[in-house]
Structure formats: C-alpha cells, structure tokens
Amino acid sequence: MAKPRVVFVLGAPGSGKGTQCEKIVQHFGYTHLSAGDLLRQERNDPASEVGQLIHNYIKEGKIVPVEITCGLIEKAMVKSGKSKFLIDGFPRNHDNLSGWNEQMGEKAEVAFVLFVECPEEVCTERILKRGQSSGRTDDNIESLRKRFNTYTKETVPIVRHYDQLEKVRKINGGTGRTPDEVFEDVKQMFQ
Ligand SMILES: Nc1ncnc2c1ncn2[C@@H]1O[C@H](COP(=O)(O)OP(=O)(O)OP(=O)(O)O)[C@@H](O)[C@H]1O
Ligand SMILES: Nc1ccn([C@H]2C[C@H](O)[C@@H](COP(=O)(O)O)O2)c(=O)n1
Ligand SMILES: [Mg+2]
C-alpha cells in the first residue's frame, strides 16, 4: 500500500493556517490534523500523564517535546484510516523535525510545506480579536510575544530547511486579503 501523503502547514501564530486548512479539507479531501489542537485535547484529558507539562509549554509559547506531539499525530493518522493529511503547525523546531524523520520518515511521504506568510502586526491583531472568544489560554499579548519569539527563533529555520530542499510553497496570507482571496492562491498549490 502507498505511504500516506503529508503536507505540512507552517506560518506565524494567527497567519491563517487553520482557516486555510478548513478550506483545503472541503475542496481537496485532505484530513486536517492540527498539532496544537491535538496537544490541547491531550492537555484537557484528566487521565493524561502529560497534561500539566503540555499546559506549561503552551502557556510559555514553548514547543512540546516531539515524543508527545509526534505520538499524537501518528495515533490520529492511524485512527483516521485516511491517506492524505494536512499537518498544521508541525514541525515547529529541530526537535520536531528530527523526531518526525525518526518516527515517520519511512512511514509517510512529505509532499511539500505550505507556508502562510503574514506580517506580525496583522497576526497580532487577529489573535487578540480571536482571543475574545477562543478560550485559548495563549491568545493574550504575553503568551503571544513568547509564541512569536519561538516562531522566529525555532520555526523560521525549519521553513528555510525545507526551502533548501525546494519543498516550500509560499502564499501571501497577509494585509487586506480575505480568507477566500488567500484560498484562491492556495488552490493553485494543490491543483
Ligand atoms: N485572511 C484573513 N483575514 C482576516 N482574518 C483572518 C484571515 N485568516 C484568518 N483570519 C482570522 O484570524 C484568526 C487566526 O486565524 P487561524 O486560526 O486560521 O490562524 P492560525 O495560523 O491557525 O493561528 P494559530 O497558529 O494561533 O493556531 C482567526 O480568528 C481567523 O478567523
Ligand atoms: N508542533 C507543535 C505545535 C504546537 N505546539 C504548542 C505550542 C504552541 O504555541 C501551541 C499552539 O499551537 P497552534 O494551535 O497555535 O498551532 O501548541 C507545540 O508545542 N508543538
Ligand atoms: Mg491554528
């Protein structure tokens, strides 16, 4: 049987990764797995042995150790029984990348990285607005500053790594572009 096809979706906090993933799911039949959502779900499970650890990492805008995140991703992939995945918000740092390569390198095919570009001011405005109703413990200015710092220091180098492998497809998710306008560009990447 063919290996599952994976598209990683990266971009700054609030750049619109989740929004575009929803549209890709509707149009192209991918299964959307958000690493952040999987971690929040695990954190909220009272029986989880790593719930408190995840809570602390998320609040500090730090990246949870890959053994936990990649374990959750693989479990969700297997459980879905599907073969085309958008993995949103992963790999976020070198630990994520090496852990993925070790655990999943032989089991899945990374087709490309969809990189959603968006200026920090626009992302900040979106996240603070989302924070009024999201219930997310990290949609506040203190956590957001830490998340941006982690993004710049740890995630941007991962995008560069995939760029060197010519695997990055970049879209403009920024200023004054509605989600539908952004999706018009995204479509080109999937057709
Ligand atoms: N093009 C856009 N124009 C205006 N608002 C947008 C656009 N795209 C997304 N949004 C809004 O911005 C907020 C952040 O979007 P989204 O949740 O998709 O970002 P994200 O990259 O997944 O963020 P995070 O990394 O925090 O999970 C949401 O409230 C969403 O509705
Ligand atoms: N690979 C990942 C993805 C997410 N996290 C943690 C840390 C993030 O700040 C938080 C929220 O992620 P988002 O929903 O904004 O993509 O989840 C992580 O540790 N590792
Ligand atoms: Mg998201």
mmCIF file of C-alpha atoms and ligand atoms in Angstrom:
data_model
loop_
_atom_site.group_PDB
_atom_site.id
_atom_site.type_symbol
_atom_site.label_atom_id
_atom_site.label_comp_id
_atom_site.label_asym_id
_atom_site.label_seq_id
_atom_site.Cartn_x
_atom_site.Cartn_y
_atom_site.Cartn_z
ATOM 1 C CA MET A 1 0.000 0.000 0.000
ATOM 2 C CA ALA A 2 1.172 3.565 -0.811
ATOM 3 C CA LYS A 3 2.542 5.653 2.021
ATOM 4 C CA PRO A 4 0.245 8.396 3.369
ATOM 5 C CA ARG A 5 0.796 11.787 1.731
ATOM 6 C CA VAL A 6 1.541 14.650 4.105
ATOM 7 C CA VAL A 7 1.505 18.411 3.584
ATOM 8 C CA PHE A 8 2.986 20.371 6.483
ATOM 9 C CA VAL A 9 1.369 23.791 7.060
ATOM 10 C CA LEU A 10 3.565 26.422 8.686
ATOM 11 C CA GLY A 11 3.319 30.141 9.379
ATOM 12 C CA ALA A 12 3.337 32.595 12.266
ATOM 13 C CA PRO A 13 0.696 32.409 15.018
ATOM 14 C CA GLY A 14 -2.501 33.858 13.531
ATOM 15 C CA SER A 15 -1.265 33.767 9.928
ATOM 16 C CA GLY A 16 -4.356 31.758 8.948
ATOM 17 C CA LYS A 17 -3.098 28.164 8.860
ATOM 18 C CA GLY A 18 -6.216 26.663 10.421
ATOM 19 C CA THR A 19 -8.542 28.812 8.303
ATOM 20 C CA GLN A 20 -6.905 27.710 5.058
ATOM 21 C CA CYS A 21 -6.734 24.074 6.192
ATOM 22 C CA GLU A 22 -10.518 24.016 6.625
ATOM 23 C CA LYS A 23 -10.930 25.167 3.033
ATOM 24 C CA ILE A 24 -8.404 22.655 1.715
ATOM 25 C CA VAL A 25 -10.299 19.883 3.507
ATOM 26 C CA GLN A 26 -13.553 20.929 1.793
ATOM 27 C CA HIS A 27 -12.050 21.253 -1.688
ATOM 28 C CA PHE A 28 -9.357 18.615 -1.798
ATOM 29 C CA GLY A 29 -10.445 15.952 0.689
ATOM 30 C CA TYR A 30 -7.439 16.095 2.992
ATOM 31 C CA THR A 31 -7.654 15.202 6.666
ATOM 32 C CA HIS A 32 -6.635 18.138 8.846
ATOM 33 C CA LEU A 33 -4.521 17.418 11.917
ATOM 34 C CA SER A 34 -3.528 20.479 13.902
ATOM 35 C CA ALA A 35 -0.619 19.702 16.238
ATOM 36 C CA GLY A 36 -1.823 22.483 18.554
ATOM 37 C CA ASP A 37 -5.374 21.060 18.644
ATOM 38 C CA LEU A 38 -4.075 17.552 19.372
ATOM 39 C CA LEU A 39 -1.958 18.913 22.222
ATOM 40 C CA ARG A 40 -4.865 20.937 23.662
ATOM 41 C CA GLN A 41 -7.078 17.847 23.500
ATOM 42 C CA GLU A 42 -4.464 15.784 25.351
ATOM 43 C CA ARG A 43 -3.966 18.570 27.905
ATOM 44 C CA ASN A 44 -7.716 18.608 28.584
ATOM 45 C CA ASP A 45 -7.841 14.858 29.228
ATOM 46 C CA PRO A 46 -7.873 14.431 33.035
ATOM 47 C CA ALA A 47 -6.340 10.968 32.614
ATOM 48 C CA SER A 48 -3.344 12.284 30.669
ATOM 49 C CA GLU A 49 0.052 11.922 32.328
ATOM 50 C CA VAL A 50 1.470 14.776 30.253
ATOM 51 C CA GLY A 51 -1.451 17.234 30.532
ATOM 52 C CA GLN A 52 0.273 19.549 33.013
ATOM 53 C CA LEU A 53 3.509 19.540 31.006
ATOM 54 C CA ILE A 54 1.612 20.469 27.836
ATOM 55 C CA HIS A 55 -0.252 23.230 29.692
ATOM 56 C CA ASN A 56 3.035 24.762 30.868
ATOM 57 C CA TYR A 57 4.654 24.625 27.433
ATOM 58 C CA ILE A 58 1.644 26.165 25.683
ATOM 59 C CA LYS A 59 1.342 28.987 28.198
ATOM 60 C CA GLU A 60 5.022 29.824 27.762
ATOM 61 C CA GLY A 61 4.783 29.608 23.965
ATOM 62 C CA LYS A 62 7.363 26.817 24.001
ATOM 63 C CA ILE A 63 7.417 23.728 21.806
ATOM 64 C CA VAL A 64 6.361 20.492 23.482
ATOM 65 C CA PRO A 65 8.875 17.604 23.182
ATOM 66 C CA VAL A 66 8.390 15.734 19.921
ATOM 67 C CA GLU A 67 7.851 12.308 21.505
ATOM 68 C CA ILE A 68 4.498 13.615 22.755
ATOM 69 C CA THR A 69 3.458 15.562 19.646
ATOM 70 C CA CYS A 70 4.546 13.055 17.038
ATOM 71 C CA GLY A 71 2.951 10.265 19.072
ATOM 72 C CA LEU A 72 -0.377 12.121 18.994
ATOM 73 C CA ILE A 73 -0.038 12.830 15.260
ATOM 74 C CA GLU A 74 0.728 9.219 14.359
ATOM 75 C CA LYS A 75 -2.142 7.970 16.534
ATOM 76 C CA ALA A 76 -4.564 10.381 14.816
ATOM 77 C CA MET A 77 -3.300 9.412 11.354
ATOM 78 C CA VAL A 78 -3.800 5.718 12.033
ATOM 79 C CA LYS A 79 -7.183 6.247 13.717
ATOM 80 C CA SER A 80 -8.487 8.263 10.739
ATOM 81 C CA GLY A 81 -7.833 5.453 8.264
ATOM 82 C CA LYS A 82 -7.182 8.186 5.655
ATOM 83 C CA SER A 83 -4.219 8.705 3.346
ATOM 84 C CA LYS A 84 -3.873 12.475 2.686
ATOM 85 C CA PHE A 85 -3.035 14.703 5.633
ATOM 86 C CA LEU A 86 -2.531 18.383 6.341
ATOM 87 C CA ILE A 87 -0.354 18.549 9.424
ATOM 88 C CA ASP A 88 -0.850 22.073 10.708
ATOM 89 C CA GLY A 89 1.745 23.712 12.974
ATOM 90 C CA PHE A 90 4.359 20.986 12.657
ATOM 91 C CA PRO A 91 7.383 20.604 12.505
ATOM 92 C CA ARG A 92 7.964 23.726 14.609
ATOM 93 C CA ASN A 93 11.633 23.235 15.586
ATOM 94 C CA HIS A 94 14.640 20.951 15.101
ATOM 95 C CA ASP A 95 13.402 18.547 17.762
ATOM 96 C CA ASN A 96 10.062 18.218 15.881
ATOM 97 C CA LEU A 97 11.855 17.709 12.580
ATOM 98 C CA SER A 98 14.322 15.088 13.761
ATOM 99 C CA GLY A 99 11.625 13.289 15.755
ATOM 100 C CA TRP A 100 9.365 13.173 12.704
ATOM 101 C CA ASN A 101 12.170 11.874 10.491
ATOM 102 C CA GLU A 102 12.978 9.177 13.015
ATOM 103 C CA GLN A 103 9.412 8.083 13.754
ATOM 104 C CA MET A 104 7.612 8.780 10.468
ATOM 105 C CA GLY A 105 10.334 9.209 7.832
ATOM 106 C CA GLU A 106 9.782 5.733 6.418
ATOM 107 C CA LYS A 107 6.035 5.653 7.039
ATOM 108 C CA ALA A 108 4.827 8.834 5.286
ATOM 109 C CA GLU A 109 5.745 10.955 2.261
ATOM 110 C CA VAL A 110 6.093 14.709 2.845
ATOM 111 C CA ALA A 111 4.826 16.232 -0.424
ATOM 112 C CA PHE A 112 5.553 19.881 0.418
ATOM 113 C CA VAL A 113 5.308 22.604 3.060
ATOM 114 C CA LEU A 114 2.549 25.165 2.655
ATOM 115 C CA PHE A 115 3.938 28.346 4.180
ATOM 116 C CA VAL A 116 1.452 31.087 5.035
ATOM 117 C CA GLU A 117 3.211 34.450 5.161
ATOM 118 C CA CYS A 118 1.703 37.267 7.230
ATOM 119 C CA PRO A 119 3.183 40.337 8.962
ATOM 120 C CA GLU A 120 3.429 40.204 12.751
ATOM 121 C CA GLU A 121 1.161 43.261 13.276
ATOM 122 C CA VAL A 122 -1.625 41.647 11.248
ATOM 123 C CA CYS A 123 -1.231 38.339 13.101
ATOM 124 C CA THR A 124 -1.286 40.121 16.457
ATOM 125 C CA GLU A 125 -4.475 41.963 15.631
ATOM 126 C CA ARG A 126 -6.140 38.719 14.501
ATOM 127 C CA ILE A 127 -5.064 36.727 17.551
ATOM 128 C CA LEU A 128 -6.180 39.365 20.038
ATOM 129 C CA LYS A 129 -9.541 39.519 18.296
ATOM 130 C CA ARG A 130 -9.775 35.714 18.269
ATOM 131 C CA GLY A 131 -8.852 35.732 21.981
ATOM 132 C CA GLN A 132 -12.139 37.448 22.841
ATOM 133 C CA SER A 133 -13.970 34.196 22.118
ATOM 134 C CA SER A 134 -11.476 31.361 21.511
ATOM 135 C CA GLY A 135 -10.974 30.320 25.146
ATOM 136 C CA ARG A 136 -7.338 29.612 24.267
ATOM 137 C CA THR A 137 -5.011 30.193 27.224
ATOM 138 C CA ASP A 138 -2.324 31.547 24.870
ATOM 139 C CA ASP A 139 -4.417 34.106 22.928
ATOM 140 C CA ASN A 140 -3.204 37.018 25.052
ATOM 141 C CA ILE A 141 -0.432 39.516 24.477
ATOM 142 C CA GLU A 142 2.042 37.970 26.975
ATOM 143 C CA SER A 143 1.847 34.436 25.534
ATOM 144 C CA LEU A 144 1.699 35.803 22.007
ATOM 145 C CA ARG A 145 5.030 37.635 22.383
ATOM 146 C CA LYS A 146 6.604 34.365 23.515
ATOM 147 C CA ARG A 147 4.978 32.440 20.649
ATOM 148 C CA PHE A 148 6.334 34.930 18.116
ATOM 149 C CA ASN A 149 9.773 34.708 19.643
ATOM 150 C CA THR A 150 9.674 30.905 19.389
ATOM 151 C CA TYR A 151 8.377 31.166 15.823
ATOM 152 C CA THR A 152 11.227 33.466 14.737
ATOM 153 C CA LYS A 153 13.997 31.588 16.508
ATOM 154 C CA GLU A 154 12.870 27.989 16.013
ATOM 155 C CA THR A 155 10.286 27.665 13.221
ATOM 156 C CA VAL A 156 11.678 30.023 10.582
ATOM 157 C CA PRO A 157 14.866 27.879 10.356
ATOM 158 C CA ILE A 158 12.667 24.835 9.649
ATOM 159 C CA VAL A 159 10.943 26.671 6.782
ATOM 160 C CA ARG A 160 14.422 27.557 5.472
ATOM 161 C CA HIS A 161 15.471 23.920 5.723
ATOM 162 C CA TYR A 162 12.543 22.815 3.546
ATOM 163 C CA ASP A 163 13.136 25.756 1.215
ATOM 164 C CA GLN A 164 16.650 24.446 0.575
ATOM 165 C CA LEU A 165 15.031 21.133 -0.366
ATOM 166 C CA GLU A 166 12.724 23.105 -2.737
ATOM 167 C CA LYS A 167 9.709 21.868 -0.832
ATOM 168 C CA VAL A 168 8.181 25.193 0.256
ATOM 169 C CA ARG A 169 5.080 26.647 -1.439
ATOM 170 C CA LYS A 170 4.583 30.146 -0.105
ATOM 171 C CA ILE A 171 1.342 32.110 -0.042
ATOM 172 C CA ASN A 172 0.569 35.671 0.967
ATOM 173 C CA GLY A 173 -1.900 35.387 3.863
ATOM 174 C CA GLY A 174 -1.469 38.990 4.951
ATOM 175 C CA THR A 175 -2.733 42.530 4.912
ATOM 176 C CA GLY A 176 -6.153 43.185 3.462
ATOM 177 C CA ARG A 177 -6.589 39.725 1.955
ATOM 178 C CA THR A 178 -9.758 37.894 2.848
ATOM 179 C CA PRO A 179 -9.595 34.164 3.614
ATOM 180 C CA ASP A 180 -11.239 33.471 0.230
ATOM 181 C CA GLU A 181 -8.695 35.603 -1.628
ATOM 182 C CA VAL A 182 -5.874 33.751 0.118
ATOM 183 C CA PHE A 183 -7.531 30.453 -0.766
ATOM 184 C CA GLU A 184 -7.526 31.330 -4.480
ATOM 185 C CA ASP A 185 -3.715 31.189 -4.246
ATOM 186 C CA VAL A 186 -3.733 28.104 -2.056
ATOM 187 C CA LYS A 187 -5.787 26.255 -4.669
ATOM 188 C CA GLN A 188 -3.010 26.708 -7.225
ATOM 189 C CA MET A 189 -0.657 24.889 -4.869
ATOM 190 C CA PHE A 190 -2.901 21.840 -4.693
ATOM 191 C CA GLN A 191 -4.005 21.547 -8.305
HETATM 192 N N1 LIG B 1 -7.216 36.322 5.618
HETATM 193 C C1 LIG B 1 -7.743 36.623 6.811
HETATM 194 N N2 LIG B 1 -8.236 37.860 7.026
HETATM 195 C C2 LIG B 1 -8.762 38.188 8.225
HETATM 196 N N3 LIG B 1 -8.863 37.334 9.277
HETATM 197 C C3 LIG B 1 -8.370 36.083 9.114
HETATM 198 C C4 LIG B 1 -7.800 35.664 7.870
HETATM 199 N N4 LIG B 1 -7.405 34.376 8.018
HETATM 200 C C5 LIG B 1 -7.726 34.018 9.262
HETATM 201 N N5 LIG B 1 -8.314 35.027 9.928
HETATM 202 C C6 LIG B 1 -8.775 35.042 11.323
HETATM 203 O O1 LIG B 1 -7.599 35.203 12.130
HETATM 204 C C7 LIG B 1 -7.617 34.351 13.264
HETATM 205 C C8 LIG B 1 -6.429 33.401 13.189
HETATM 206 O O2 LIG B 1 -6.607 32.518 12.105
HETATM 207 P P1 LIG B 1 -6.219 30.976 12.242
HETATM 208 O O3 LIG B 1 -6.790 30.414 13.488
HETATM 209 O O4 LIG B 1 -6.572 30.327 10.965
HETATM 210 O O5 LIG B 1 -4.644 31.128 12.361
HETATM 211 P P2 LIG B 1 -3.542 30.066 12.728
HETATM 212 O O6 LIG B 1 -2.381 30.328 11.849
HETATM 213 O O7 LIG B 1 -4.090 28.685 12.730
HETATM 214 O O8 LIG B 1 -3.190 30.508 14.202
HETATM 215 P P3 LIG B 1 -2.519 29.676 15.383
HETATM 216 O O9 LIG B 1 -1.102 29.447 14.995
HETATM 217 O O10 LIG B 1 -2.631 30.558 16.559
HETATM 218 O O11 LIG B 1 -3.292 28.400 15.540
HETATM 219 C C9 LIG B 1 -8.976 33.646 13.241
HETATM 220 O O12 LIG B 1 -9.859 34.340 14.078
HETATM 221 C C10 LIG B 1 -9.398 33.719 11.776
HETATM 222 O O13 LIG B 1 -10.796 33.753 11.630
HETATM 223 N N1 LIG B 2 4.357 21.248 16.862
HETATM 224 C C1 LIG B 2 3.773 21.931 17.889
HETATM 225 C C2 LIG B 2 2.600 22.654 17.698
HETATM 226 C C3 LIG B 2 2.053 23.343 18.758
HETATM 227 N N2 LIG B 2 2.662 23.317 19.958
HETATM 228 C C4 LIG B 2 2.118 24.061 21.115
HETATM 229 C C5 LIG B 2 2.874 25.360 21.317
HETATM 230 C C6 LIG B 2 2.058 26.331 20.527
HETATM 231 O O1 LIG B 2 2.281 27.663 20.924
HETATM 232 C C7 LIG B 2 0.658 25.839 20.860
HETATM 233 C C8 LIG B 2 -0.407 26.285 19.945
HETATM 234 O O2 LIG B 2 -0.185 25.832 18.621
HETATM 235 P P1 LIG B 2 -1.113 26.425 17.419
HETATM 236 O O3 LIG B 2 -2.502 25.937 17.680
HETATM 237 O O4 LIG B 2 -1.002 27.900 17.522
HETATM 238 O O5 LIG B 2 -0.548 25.885 16.164
HETATM 239 O O6 LIG B 2 0.782 24.414 20.891
HETATM 240 C C9 LIG B 2 3.832 22.580 20.130
HETATM 241 O O7 LIG B 2 4.387 22.546 21.225
HETATM 242 N N3 LIG B 2 4.352 21.889 19.086
HETATM 243 MG MG MG B 3 -4.219 27.226 14.235
#
